[in-house]
PDB file of C-alpha atoms in Angstrom:
ATOM      1  CA  GLY A   1       0.000   0.000   0.000  1.00 54.00           C
ATOM      2  CA  SER A   2       0.944   3.642   0.348  1.00 62.00           C
ATOM      3  CA  GLY A   3       3.212   2.912   3.318  1.00 63.00           C
ATOM      4  CA  ALA A   4       5.504   0.581   1.361  1.00 61.00           C
ATOM      5  CA  GLU A   5       7.949   3.357   0.472  1.00 61.00           C
ATOM      6  CA  PHE A   6       8.094   4.589   4.064  1.00 63.00           C
ATOM      7  CA  PHE A   7       8.353   1.226   5.839  1.00 64.00           C
ATOM      8  CA  GLY A   8       9.907  -1.021   3.222  1.00 67.00           C
ATOM      9  CA  PHE A   9       9.721  -4.579   4.551  1.00 66.00           C
ATOM     10  CA  SER A  10       7.078  -5.758   7.056  1.00 68.00           C
ATOM     11  CA  SER A  11       9.676  -6.091   9.831  1.00 73.00           C
ATOM     12  CA  GLU A  12      10.073  -2.308   9.634  1.00 74.00           C
ATOM     13  CA  ILE A  13       6.351  -1.879  10.378  1.00 72.00           C
ATOM     14  CA  ASP A  14       6.799  -4.027  13.493  1.00 76.00           C
ATOM     15  CA  ARG A  15       9.868  -2.034  14.545  1.00 80.00           C
ATOM     16  CA  TYR A  16       8.082   1.278  14.004  1.00 74.00           C
ATOM     17  CA  MET A  17       5.043   0.187  16.013  1.00 72.00           C
ATOM     18  CA  THR A  18       7.269  -1.114  18.831  1.00 80.00           C
ATOM     19  CA  GLU A  19       9.176   2.180  18.957  1.00 79.00           C
ATOM     20  CA  HIS A  20       5.939   4.224  18.860  1.00 71.00           C
ATOM     21  CA  ALA A  21       3.891   2.349  21.495  1.00 67.00           C
ATOM     22  CA  GLY A  22       1.681   0.671  18.905  1.00 67.00           C
ATOM     23  CA  SER A  23       1.046   3.769  16.792  1.00 67.00           C
ATOM     24  CA  LEU A  24       1.146   3.506  13.037  1.00 63.00           C
ATOM     25  CA  LEU A  25       1.129   6.144  10.332  1.00 65.00           C
ATOM     26  CA  THR A  26      -1.480   6.412   7.641  1.00 67.00           C
ATOM     27  CA  PHE A  27      -0.459   7.992   4.374  1.00 63.00           C
ATOM     28  CA  GLY A  28      -1.868  10.293   1.767  1.00 64.00           C
ATOM     29  CA  ALA A  29      -4.027  13.343   2.098  1.00 63.00           C
ATOM     30  CA  SER A  30      -7.758  13.602   2.280  1.00 60.00           C
ATOM     31  CA  ILE A  31      -9.255  16.223   0.018  1.00 63.00           C
ATOM     32  CA  LEU A  32     -12.951  16.074   0.742  1.00 59.00           C
ATOM     33  CA  PRO A  33     -15.427  17.406  -1.794  1.00 63.00           C
ATOM     34  CA  PRO A  34     -17.675  20.295  -0.790  1.00 62.00           C
ATOM     35  CA  GLY A  35     -20.888  19.122   0.801  1.00 61.00           C
ATOM     36  CA  THR A  36     -19.299  16.072   2.435  1.00 62.00           C
ATOM     37  CA  ALA A  37     -21.508  14.772   5.227  1.00 61.00           C
ATOM     38  CA  ARG A  38     -20.855  16.170   8.666  1.00 62.00           C
ATOM     39  CA  PRO A  39     -20.982  13.411  11.256  1.00 65.00           C
ATOM     40  CA  ALA A  40     -23.129  13.904  14.326  1.00 68.00           C
ATOM     41  CA  TRP A  41     -20.854  12.421  16.970  1.00 75.00           C
ATOM     42  CA  LYS A  42     -22.517  11.274  20.152  1.00 83.00           C
ATOM     43  CA  LEU A  43     -21.215   9.622  23.266  1.00 90.00           C
ATOM     44  CA  SER A  44     -22.415   6.026  23.332  1.00 92.00           C
ATOM     45  CA  PRO A  45     -23.847   4.889  26.668  1.00 93.00           C
ATOM     46  CA  ALA A  46     -22.058   1.588  26.004  1.00 93.00           C
ATOM     47  CA  LEU A  47     -18.765   3.380  26.800  1.00 94.00           C
ATOM     48  CA  GLU A  48     -19.751   4.341  30.348  1.00 96.00           C
ATOM     49  CA  ALA A  49     -18.654   1.122  32.062  1.00 96.00           C
ATOM     50  CA  GLU A  50     -15.419   0.991  30.047  1.00 96.00           C
ATOM     51  CA  SER A  51     -14.659   4.642  30.824  1.00 96.00           C
ATOM     52  CA  ARG A  52     -15.245   4.159  34.555  1.00 97.00           C
ATOM     53  CA  ALA A  53     -13.107   1.001  34.537  1.00 96.00           C
ATOM     54  CA  PHE A  54     -10.312   2.877  32.782  1.00 96.00           C
ATOM     55  CA  LYS A  55     -10.425   5.650  35.388  1.00 97.00           C
ATOM     56  CA  ALA A  56     -10.349   3.057  38.167  1.00 97.00           C
ATOM     57  CA  SER A  57      -7.192   1.531  36.624  1.00 97.00           C
ATOM     58  CA  VAL A  58      -5.232   4.804  36.765  1.00 96.00           C
ATOM     59  CA  PRO A  59      -2.498   4.287  39.387  1.00 96.00           C
ATOM     60  CA  PRO A  60      -2.636   6.377  42.566  1.00 94.00           C
ATOM     61  CA  GLY A  61      -0.681   9.593  42.119  1.00 93.00           C
ATOM     62  CA  ALA A  62      -1.011   9.570  38.311  1.00 94.00           C
ATOM     63  CA  ARG A  63      -2.938  12.402  36.697  1.00 94.00           C
ATOM     64  CA  LEU A  64      -5.443  11.715  33.938  1.00 96.00           C
ATOM     65  CA  PHE A  65      -5.644  14.217  31.080  1.00 97.00           C
ATOM     66  CA  LEU A  66      -8.593  13.995  28.690  1.00 97.00           C
ATOM     67  CA  GLY A  67      -8.890  15.590  25.269  1.00 95.00           C
ATOM     68  CA  LEU A  68     -10.090  14.916  21.743  1.00 92.00           C
ATOM     69  CA  THR A  69      -8.132  14.755  18.513  1.00 90.00           C
ATOM     70  CA  PRO A  70      -9.206  17.137  15.744  1.00 90.00           C
ATOM     71  CA  GLY A  71     -11.310  16.347  12.721  1.00 85.00           C
ATOM     72  CA  PRO A  72     -11.007  17.550   9.121  1.00 85.00           C
ATOM     73  CA  GLU A  73     -12.253  21.135   8.619  1.00 83.00           C
ATOM     74  CA  ARG A  74     -14.646  20.275   5.784  1.00 80.00           C
ATOM     75  CA  THR A  75     -16.573  17.763   7.854  1.00 76.00           C
ATOM     76  CA  ALA A  76     -16.671  19.800  11.052  1.00 75.00           C
ATOM     77  CA  ALA A  77     -20.182  20.306  12.312  1.00 72.00           C
ATOM     78  CA  PRO A  78     -20.953  23.864  13.393  1.00 71.00           C
ATOM     79  CA  GLY A  79     -21.124  24.748  17.054  1.00 68.00           C
ATOM     80  CA  ASP A  80     -19.379  23.702  20.222  1.00 70.00           C
ATOM     81  CA  TRP A  81     -20.362  20.014  20.118  1.00 82.00           C
ATOM     82  CA  ARG A  82     -16.816  18.749  20.732  1.00 83.00           C
ATOM     83  CA  GLN A  83     -16.521  20.621  24.005  1.00 87.00           C
ATOM     84  CA  GLN A  84     -19.890  19.270  25.135  1.00 89.00           C
ATOM     85  CA  LEU A  85     -18.872  15.749  24.118  1.00 91.00           C
ATOM     86  CA  LEU A  86     -15.671  16.131  26.137  1.00 93.00           C
ATOM     87  CA  ARG A  87     -17.560  17.383  29.210  1.00 94.00           C
ATOM     88  CA  ASP A  88     -20.104  14.562  28.892  1.00 95.00           C
ATOM     89  CA  TRP A  89     -17.337  11.959  28.631  1.00 96.00           C
ATOM     90  CA  ASN A  90     -15.603  13.466  31.638  1.00 97.00           C
ATOM     91  CA  ALA A  91     -18.689  12.792  33.756  1.00 97.00           C
ATOM     92  CA  TRP A  92     -17.608   9.131  33.494  1.00 97.00           C
ATOM     93  CA  MET A  93     -13.843   9.620  33.342  1.00 97.00           C
ATOM     94  CA  GLN A  94     -13.411  12.227  36.095  1.00 96.00           C
ATOM     95  CA  ALA A  95     -10.140  13.398  34.563  1.00 97.00           C
ATOM     96  CA  ASP A  96      -7.808  15.640  36.511  1.00 96.00           C
ATOM     97  CA  VAL A  97      -7.467  17.954  33.517  1.00 95.00           C
ATOM     98  CA  LEU A  98      -9.712  18.524  30.491  1.00 95.00           C
ATOM     99  CA  LEU A  99      -7.718  19.619  27.460  1.00 96.00           C
ATOM    100  CA  THR A 100     -10.275  22.066  26.110  1.00 93.00           C
ATOM    101  CA  ASN A 101      -7.846  24.214  24.103  1.00 93.00           C
ATOM    102  CA  LEU A 102      -6.775  21.575  21.587  1.00 94.00           C
ATOM    103  CA  PRO A 103      -7.678  22.440  17.994  1.00 92.00           C
ATOM    104  CA  PRO A 104     -11.110  21.016  17.138  1.00 89.00           C
ATOM    105  CA  THR A 105     -10.207  20.845  13.440  1.00 89.00           C
ATOM    106  CA  LEU A 106      -7.193  20.915  11.167  1.00 90.00           C
ATOM    107  CA  PRO A 107      -7.076  21.472   7.410  1.00 90.00           C
ATOM    108  CA  ASP A 108      -8.167  18.420   5.434  1.00 87.00           C
ATOM    109  CA  ILE A 109      -4.659  18.039   3.980  1.00 88.00           C
ATOM    110  CA  PHE A 110      -3.456  16.828   7.410  1.00 90.00           C
ATOM    111  CA  PHE A 111      -5.671  13.724   7.234  1.00 87.00           C
ATOM    112  CA  SER A 112      -5.292  10.501   5.297  1.00 84.00           C
ATOM    113  CA  GLY A 113      -8.081   9.085   3.181  1.00 73.00           C
ATOM    114  CA  GLY A 114      -9.243   7.042   6.174  1.00 65.00           C
ATOM    115  CA  GLY A 115      -9.828  10.149   8.263  1.00 72.00           C
ATOM    116  CA  HIS A 116      -6.813   9.620  10.521  1.00 83.00           C
ATOM    117  CA  LEU A 117      -4.092  12.209  10.926  1.00 88.00           C
ATOM    118  CA  ASN A 118      -1.309  11.604   8.416  1.00 86.00           C
ATOM    119  CA  GLN A 119       2.364  12.088   9.297  1.00 86.00           C
ATOM    120  CA  ILE A 120       2.299  15.886   8.905  1.00 90.00           C
ATOM    121  CA  GLY A 121      -1.036  16.079  10.727  1.00 91.00           C
ATOM    122  CA  GLN A 122       0.353  14.022  13.592  1.00 90.00           C
ATOM    123  CA  GLN A 123       3.310  16.386  13.865  1.00 91.00           C
ATOM    124  CA  ARG A 124       1.020  19.423  13.841  1.00 93.00           C
ATOM    125  CA  PHE A 125      -1.344  17.963  16.448  1.00 94.00           C
ATOM    126  CA  THR A 126       1.493  16.657  18.638  1.00 92.00           C
ATOM    127  CA  ALA A 127       2.959  20.180  18.752  1.00 94.00           C
ATOM    128  CA  ALA A 128      -0.435  21.590  19.808  1.00 95.00           C
ATOM    129  CA  LEU A 129      -0.802  18.847  22.415  1.00 95.00           C
ATOM    130  CA  ALA A 130       2.691  19.533  23.787  1.00 94.00           C
ATOM    131  CA  ARG A 131       1.887  23.251  24.117  1.00 94.00           C
ATOM    132  CA  GLU A 132      -1.323  22.426  25.962  1.00 94.00           C
ATOM    133  CA  LEU A 133       0.298  19.886  28.280  1.00 94.00           C
ATOM    134  CA  SER A 134       3.318  22.083  29.035  1.00 93.00           C
ATOM    135  CA  GLN A 135       1.277  24.304  31.330  1.00 91.00           C
ATOM    136  CA  TYR A 136       0.408  21.304  33.519  1.00 91.00           C
ATOM    137  CA  LEU A 137       3.681  19.359  33.522  1.00 84.00           C
ATOM    138  CA  ASN A 138       6.972  20.202  35.127  1.00 77.00           C
ATOM    139  CA  PHE A 139       9.684  19.264  32.634  1.00 60.00           C
ATOM    140  CA  GLN A 140      13.076  18.933  34.268  1.00 53.00           C
TER     141      GLN A 140
END
């Protein structure tokens, strides 16, 4: 597929995922046509038990930060729905910090055809995430 040039042989995919805690890149850029459907994201009640179990598994003394990754600009629904979704999810998660200043959208070019952040999009979002987290973490 499109990752063949980046990864080469399949052992390189394994190495990359091992070095990046299971993360994998998706390639290409998503250029969505005007009028593309805007998803109406909702928090599924089926996630409540899983969310509460996750919170219960956080070790004592660890802080839980909760935020959402951005979506492509062309499919962004109007309004503040992402912030409400985050607050609703936090009712189950009880995070120590809500990351409400992360970008809700990024330009479509930062997403692969599958809707995931591509390599450049990951770099852009990671920089925004680092800026947001830096106010809460003491780097020494």
